[in-house]
Amino acid sequence: MQQKDKNSSQFKFKPYPKYKDSRIEWIGEIPTEWKTLKIRHACEYIKSGTTPESNSEEFYGGSILWVTTGELRENFIDDTAKKVNEKALRTYSALSFHPKGSVLIAMYGATIGRLGILNKEAVSNQACLALFSKTKLFNRYLFYWLYATRDDLIRISSGGGQPNVNQEKLASLRVSTPPLDEQKAITSFLERETTKIDILIAKQEQLIALLEEKRQALISHAVTKGLDPNAKMKDSGVEWLGEIPEGWAVKKFAYIFRIIEGQVNPNNPKYLNLTLIAPNHIEKSTGKMLYFETAEEQGADSGKYLSKFNEIIYSKIRPGLAKAVINSFGDVLISADMYSLKTNSLSNSGYYLYVILTREFTEMTILESERVAMPKLNRDTLNMFKLPNPPLEEQKEISEYLDIQTKKLDVLKAKALSVIDLLKEKRSALISSAVTGKIDVRSMV
């Protein structure tokens, strides 16, 4: 009863008058009038689909919605990225129409447990399981119940490198089942309350987007126009720079930076415990490290490069992500996907990190990166870029100013992200409490 009282207090809702043991560990006690039903007994329709031969266009391009796990985003499904045609249905017997209103759940991989509800009839691939009940379950209630049990689904999943929960396991799950009219009341309550929470989350996300936009504008203005609003300006002769202060110069990248060369063997004992930095370790557009791993922890075997203190580490692949960071860590290894950039004695690394992180510089790198499946910026192209070159002292002033100002914005962003996390926790806890009967919401509808 302690858990029940805790949830009731948390959401300011009363518990049900009487409870009984559900005999399901994660659910605990349920209201006396509730039942538990296996999904296979509650749903008349349980079926997945298949994937028509993907390298043949003869089965695609029709008007029939074909759902993949990419469409499962905890909302209603009205359209799909790919559609199949009638020939696909005739050729593949596993492709059959899931009824409108079916709840779809992802069974494999990183998306396991993701959900969607069909607003139209549709077929699906083999990773999506469709569930539909005509009489015993209100399907939108089932959606919320599966949302609440996602952690339990992950726990029972199996399959080595790719977790999966098969149809048999899902069909064997027991659903806490109130009377049908009560299921509808719980669903109405949750739809109303989660919509309120989602609106609050959307406002925080809008705030984060505004903070990121302000951060970009602040950096771009400071590194191209300087900090003196009264400075006389001149044409830089470079399209992406526009006008720059009169006392500034424009220099080629190769004048400011030396791209470090010379691979080292990461299996050499003196390198094994060094941090190894790859593009995935760096946050997009911020110049921050996300996490650290040593060469040994990553099982590195191919050649890497050595980066020294105060050099700029910059990702040459997918330059549109603007992944760059100042090496303030001492000697580190970097992957072959990174450049280590050493500034000359008349250039400040902090200032030029901010130049590299500007939207304008990033857009230029996108245009100039090699047109391949994985865009890459080669060193010859990079060396030809023209960059602003203020006097060294002014570079330092701009860098220090941006360090302070961006830190303020980052604090505000962190607070907004924290609020989003709390709101999502509240949303999940509210759903779980409602579908397991820990709170009585019947009078709230």
XYZ file of C-alpha atoms in Angstrom:
445
model
C 0.000 0.000 0.000
C 2.955 2.349 0.515
C 3.583 2.654 -3.249
C -0.097 3.343 -3.817
C -0.148 6.156 -1.243
C 3.050 7.627 -2.674
C 1.580 7.841 -6.180
C -1.734 9.180 -4.890
C 0.085 11.949 -3.041
C 2.365 12.674 -5.982
C -0.540 13.297 -8.369
C -3.096 14.537 -5.777
C -5.491 11.758 -6.724
C -7.087 9.310 -4.334
C -6.447 5.554 -4.575
C -9.169 2.978 -5.245
C -11.139 1.801 -2.167
C -9.842 -1.790 -2.232
C -6.955 -3.676 -3.836
C -5.866 -7.229 -4.535
C -2.607 -8.869 -5.572
C -2.226 -8.885 -9.356
C 0.434 -11.622 -9.101
C 2.475 -9.588 -11.560
C 5.629 -8.315 -9.891
C 6.003 -4.964 -11.639
C 2.278 -4.120 -11.355
C 1.807 -5.103 -7.707
C -1.707 -4.597 -6.348
C -4.621 -3.666 -8.606
C -8.175 -2.538 -7.783
C -10.426 -5.381 -6.645
C -12.743 -5.126 -9.665
C -9.893 -5.277 -12.199
C -8.664 -8.394 -14.006
C -5.445 -9.338 -15.739
C -5.649 -10.756 -19.252
C -2.962 -12.136 -21.496
C -2.682 -10.095 -24.676
C -3.390 -13.217 -26.739
C -6.743 -13.605 -24.957
C -7.613 -9.916 -25.077
C -6.682 -9.186 -28.719
C -8.380 -10.959 -31.584
C -5.759 -9.666 -34.014
C -2.013 -10.122 -33.405
C 0.165 -9.976 -36.484
C 3.380 -8.525 -37.886
C 4.293 -8.013 -41.544
C 7.310 -8.319 -43.797
C 9.657 -6.346 -46.042
C 9.273 -6.789 -49.803
C 12.556 -7.188 -51.649
C 14.193 -3.839 -50.962
C 16.420 -3.691 -54.046
C 13.424 -4.064 -56.331
C 11.170 -1.078 -56.962
C 8.428 -3.246 -58.413
C 6.790 -3.598 -54.977
C 7.037 0.051 -53.911
C 5.585 3.369 -54.985
C 1.947 2.407 -54.506
C -0.641 3.942 -52.190
C -0.657 1.352 -49.387
C 0.871 2.567 -46.127
C 3.833 0.375 -45.088
C 4.838 0.998 -41.483
C 8.396 0.540 -40.211
C 9.711 1.177 -36.692
C 10.790 4.619 -37.919
C 7.105 5.611 -37.954
C 6.556 4.512 -34.344
C 6.836 7.730 -32.351
C 4.174 7.321 -29.649
C 1.497 8.988 -31.746
C -1.082 8.384 -34.457
C 0.095 7.184 -37.874
C -1.543 8.855 -40.872
C 1.245 8.414 -43.410
C 4.483 6.486 -43.980
C 7.816 7.260 -45.613
C 7.438 4.318 -48.002
C 4.359 2.807 -49.554
C 3.832 -0.549 -51.264
C 1.563 -1.541 -54.112
C -1.012 -4.247 -54.781
C 1.639 -6.501 -56.331
C 3.473 -6.573 -52.999
C 0.300 -7.771 -51.265
C -0.231 -10.489 -53.863
C 3.399 -11.621 -53.709
C 3.931 -11.572 -49.931
C 1.277 -13.392 -47.920
C 2.664 -11.903 -44.674
C 1.547 -8.469 -45.850
C -2.034 -8.056 -44.704
C -3.953 -4.967 -43.654
C -3.826 -4.186 -39.955
C -7.187 -2.728 -38.843
C -7.596 0.988 -38.271
C -7.011 1.652 -34.571
C -4.412 -1.118 -34.202
C -1.620 -0.523 -31.730
C 1.797 -1.165 -33.298
C 4.843 -1.964 -31.183
C 8.507 -2.318 -32.230
C 9.989 -5.698 -31.385
C 13.659 -5.283 -32.336
C 16.802 -3.282 -31.704
C 17.188 0.246 -30.397
C 13.524 1.080 -31.056
C 12.166 -1.835 -29.007
C 8.937 -0.834 -27.262
C 8.247 2.198 -29.478
C 4.528 2.565 -30.230
C 2.055 3.946 -32.722
C -1.688 3.814 -33.408
C -3.023 3.420 -36.927
C -5.379 6.145 -38.076
C -5.822 4.191 -41.311
C -5.527 0.604 -42.426
C -1.899 -0.244 -43.166
C 0.604 -3.050 -43.586
C 3.940 -3.186 -41.779
C 7.383 -4.733 -41.792
C 8.393 -7.714 -39.656
C 9.732 -5.552 -36.797
C 6.278 -4.106 -36.040
C 3.651 -6.158 -34.239
C 0.038 -5.014 -34.639
C -2.448 -5.618 -31.805
C -6.208 -5.057 -32.072
C -9.022 -5.863 -29.651
C -12.684 -5.713 -30.546
C -14.352 -6.386 -27.207
C -12.051 -6.795 -24.184
C -9.613 -3.904 -24.510
C -10.039 -0.310 -25.589
C -7.115 -0.073 -27.993
C -5.957 3.368 -26.893
C -5.904 2.071 -23.302
C -3.694 -0.799 -24.516
C -1.416 1.798 -26.087
C -0.935 3.520 -22.716
C -0.485 0.206 -20.924
C 2.276 -0.833 -23.342
C 3.867 2.602 -22.937
C 3.976 2.061 -19.193
C 5.488 -1.419 -19.538
C 8.321 -0.515 -21.938
C 11.024 -1.067 -19.314
C 9.573 -4.486 -18.614
C 9.632 -5.308 -22.327
C 13.298 -4.390 -22.523
C 13.987 -6.558 -19.469
C 12.474 -9.658 -21.078
C 14.063 -9.014 -24.466
C 16.826 -11.242 -25.738
C 19.026 -11.649 -28.762
C 22.673 -10.842 -28.158
C 23.789 -7.671 -29.916
C 20.260 -6.686 -30.969
C 17.597 -6.963 -28.264
C 14.275 -8.326 -29.431
C 11.014 -9.409 -27.903
C 9.184 -11.898 -30.077
C 5.483 -12.196 -30.750
C 5.099 -15.119 -28.350
C 6.537 -13.143 -25.427
C 4.404 -10.112 -26.177
C 1.254 -12.202 -26.523
C 1.962 -13.771 -23.123
C 2.133 -10.456 -21.269
C -0.699 -9.865 -18.820
C -2.515 -6.547 -19.056
C -4.141 -4.987 -15.988
C -7.733 -4.764 -17.267
C -10.470 -2.618 -15.727
C -14.043 -2.759 -17.082
C -14.262 -1.379 -20.633
C -16.002 1.886 -19.680
C -13.310 2.468 -17.067
C -10.591 1.843 -19.669
C -12.169 4.577 -21.763
C -12.313 6.928 -18.773
C -8.631 6.314 -17.969
C -7.728 6.892 -21.624
C -9.647 10.183 -21.763
C -7.953 11.334 -18.565
C -4.484 10.426 -19.849
C -5.043 12.036 -23.234
C -6.061 15.273 -21.536
C -3.281 15.313 -18.929
C -0.465 14.161 -21.201
C -1.468 16.810 -23.740
C -0.974 19.457 -21.036
C 2.469 18.025 -20.225
C 3.389 17.797 -23.913
C 2.550 21.496 -24.357
C 4.900 22.365 -21.492
C 7.630 20.186 -23.010
C 7.149 21.866 -26.406
C 7.575 25.303 -24.790
C 10.874 24.226 -23.213
C 12.013 22.831 -26.558
C 11.152 26.159 -28.199
C 13.205 27.924 -25.531
C 16.167 25.636 -26.240
C 15.882 26.360 -29.966
C 15.860 30.118 -29.253
C 18.903 29.797 -26.967
C 20.784 27.844 -29.640
C 19.867 30.457 -32.238
C 21.037 33.239 -29.915
C 24.278 31.347 -29.263
C 24.973 31.050 -32.979
C 24.158 34.703 -33.661
C 26.333 35.838 -30.759
C 29.335 33.819 -31.956
C 28.953 34.793 -35.614
C 28.732 38.507 -34.847
C 31.659 38.526 -32.412
C 34.121 36.627 -34.616
C 33.281 38.544 -37.800
C 32.436 42.061 -36.516
C 34.347 42.262 -33.230
C 33.205 43.639 -29.871
C 33.366 47.380 -30.616
C 30.003 48.520 -32.025
C 31.608 51.789 -33.171
C 34.464 50.199 -35.107
C 34.877 51.397 -38.697
C 34.191 48.610 -41.158
C 35.589 47.592 -44.539
C 34.682 45.060 -47.188
C 36.504 41.787 -46.476
C 36.276 40.640 -50.085
C 34.987 37.296 -48.764
C 31.297 36.586 -49.293
C 30.667 34.701 -46.056
C 32.425 37.343 -43.952
C 30.949 40.493 -45.449
C 32.287 43.602 -43.735
C 34.975 43.340 -41.043
C 36.629 45.959 -38.793
C 39.250 48.107 -40.520
C 42.113 46.814 -38.380
C 41.446 43.192 -39.295
C 43.001 41.151 -42.082
C 41.800 38.112 -44.025
C 44.115 35.090 -44.136
C 43.969 31.662 -45.710
C 43.364 28.734 -43.398
C 46.848 27.400 -44.232
C 48.406 30.618 -42.874
C 46.639 30.281 -39.523
C 46.720 26.500 -39.049
C 49.053 23.602 -39.565
C 47.246 20.297 -39.978
C 49.109 17.729 -37.862
C 50.282 14.635 -39.702
C 51.959 11.361 -38.751
C 50.074 8.301 -37.531
C 50.882 6.412 -34.333
C 50.090 2.858 -33.286
C 47.363 2.932 -30.588
C 48.480 -0.512 -29.365
C 51.809 0.908 -28.281
C 51.741 0.723 -24.428
C 52.502 4.450 -24.126
C 49.295 5.298 -26.024
C 46.839 2.703 -24.648
C 45.738 4.835 -21.703
C 45.446 8.053 -23.709
C 41.990 9.418 -24.431
C 40.927 8.581 -27.981
C 38.631 11.181 -29.549
C 36.350 10.432 -32.495
C 33.477 12.540 -33.945
C 30.882 10.780 -31.774
C 32.616 12.043 -28.621
C 31.972 15.714 -29.491
C 28.687 17.610 -29.197
C 27.392 19.219 -32.363
C 28.099 22.967 -32.760
C 29.162 23.631 -29.147
C 32.854 22.706 -28.858
C 32.133 20.372 -25.922
C 33.137 16.799 -25.183
C 30.249 14.420 -24.510
C 32.293 11.651 -22.896
C 35.815 10.249 -22.718
C 37.192 6.801 -23.573
C 40.765 5.544 -23.744
C 42.249 3.813 -26.779
C 42.260 0.568 -24.790
C 38.578 0.909 -23.828
C 37.658 1.398 -27.474
C 39.769 -1.538 -28.651
C 41.551 0.729 -31.107
C 43.796 -1.062 -33.581
C 44.197 1.021 -36.757
C 46.508 4.028 -36.974
C 45.574 7.187 -35.030
C 46.980 10.698 -34.778
C 48.471 12.430 -31.759
C 46.980 15.769 -30.719
C 48.745 18.109 -28.297
C 47.436 20.600 -25.743
C 45.665 23.678 -27.195
C 45.287 22.248 -30.696
C 41.817 22.255 -32.221
C 40.351 18.817 -32.920
C 37.957 19.021 -35.873
C 35.864 16.359 -37.599
C 36.544 16.213 -41.325
C 33.617 13.869 -41.954
C 30.054 15.217 -42.093
C 31.318 18.787 -41.548
C 27.745 20.025 -41.361
C 27.643 18.733 -37.794
C 30.356 21.251 -36.801
C 32.123 18.927 -34.397
C 35.191 20.646 -33.000
C 36.789 21.013 -29.582
C 39.934 22.593 -28.103
C 42.366 20.049 -26.747
C 42.562 21.127 -23.106
C 43.334 17.561 -22.010
C 47.033 17.187 -22.851
C 48.239 14.452 -25.205
C 45.294 12.596 -26.758
C 44.771 10.327 -29.742
C 42.302 11.228 -32.466
C 40.687 8.990 -35.042
C 41.486 9.160 -38.738
C 38.165 11.026 -39.139
C 39.589 14.032 -37.288
C 42.106 16.780 -37.995
C 44.291 18.224 -35.264
C 44.874 21.903 -36.066
C 47.797 23.824 -34.556
C 47.562 27.603 -34.725
C 50.571 29.799 -35.453
C 52.009 32.189 -32.850
C 49.820 35.059 -34.029
C 46.549 33.142 -33.689
C 44.439 32.258 -30.649
C 42.981 28.737 -30.586
C 39.922 29.804 -28.605
C 38.990 32.469 -31.124
C 39.437 30.158 -34.093
C 37.427 27.382 -32.466
C 34.508 29.822 -32.403
C 35.147 30.707 -36.074
C 34.956 27.015 -36.976
C 31.711 26.656 -35.000
C 29.905 29.497 -36.794
C 26.978 28.630 -39.010
C 28.595 30.519 -41.898
C 31.827 28.522 -41.752
C 29.842 25.300 -41.439
C 27.690 26.132 -44.471
C 30.866 26.782 -46.462
C 32.303 23.396 -45.472
C 29.084 21.665 -46.516
C 29.281 23.220 -49.964
C 32.938 22.297 -50.374
C 32.933 18.786 -48.860
C 33.303 15.915 -51.261
C 30.014 14.786 -52.795
C 30.030 11.240 -51.454
C 27.795 9.123 -49.213
C 29.821 10.287 -46.212
C 30.749 13.946 -46.896
C 34.391 14.637 -46.094
C 36.491 17.790 -46.119
C 39.946 17.237 -47.592
C 42.928 19.203 -46.310
C 43.652 20.982 -49.614
C 40.148 22.436 -49.700
C 40.297 23.370 -46.032
C 43.647 25.122 -46.450
C 42.184 27.429 -49.114
C 39.356 28.779 -46.934
C 39.663 32.477 -46.061
C 39.183 33.423 -42.407
C 39.024 36.669 -40.423
C 42.316 37.565 -38.762
C 42.028 40.210 -36.020
C 45.087 41.327 -34.043
C 46.089 38.655 -31.495
C 44.979 40.639 -28.420
C 41.570 41.216 -29.965
C 41.275 37.500 -30.737
C 41.893 36.759 -27.050
C 39.325 39.348 -25.942
C 36.686 37.897 -28.277
C 37.425 34.342 -27.128
C 37.176 35.268 -23.432
C 33.979 37.251 -24.034
C 32.358 34.330 -25.878
C 33.449 31.874 -23.181
C 31.530 33.928 -20.609
C 28.460 34.665 -22.721
C 28.001 31.148 -24.134
C 28.377 29.691 -20.637
C 25.395 31.792 -19.516
C 23.320 30.479 -22.412
C 24.455 26.919 -21.735
C 23.276 27.215 -18.116
C 19.824 28.302 -19.306
C 19.751 25.437 -21.808
C 20.730 22.938 -19.106
C 17.876 24.176 -16.905
C 15.400 23.781 -19.761
C 16.640 20.254 -20.445
C 16.271 19.438 -16.755
C 12.671 20.694 -16.806
C 11.983 18.506 -19.861
C 13.406 15.462 -18.073
C 11.209 16.127 -15.030
C 8.120 16.588 -17.209
C 8.815 13.348 -19.067
C 9.271 11.528 -15.762
C 5.970 12.958 -14.537
C 4.267 11.917 -17.784
C 5.558 8.335 -17.547
C 4.714 8.034 -13.840
C 1.195 9.395 -14.411
C 0.523 6.889 -17.191
C 1.916 4.002 -15.153
C -0.113 4.957 -12.077
C -3.341 5.251 -14.085
C -3.089 1.979 -16.050
C -2.065 -0.057 -13.009
C -4.815 1.373 -10.798
C -2.583 3.176 -8.311
C -4.739 6.295 -8.740
C -8.494 6.528 -9.245
C -9.202 8.996 -12.067
C -12.820 8.055 -12.784
C -14.178 11.228 -11.187
C -11.675 13.364 -13.149
C -13.211 12.666 -16.565
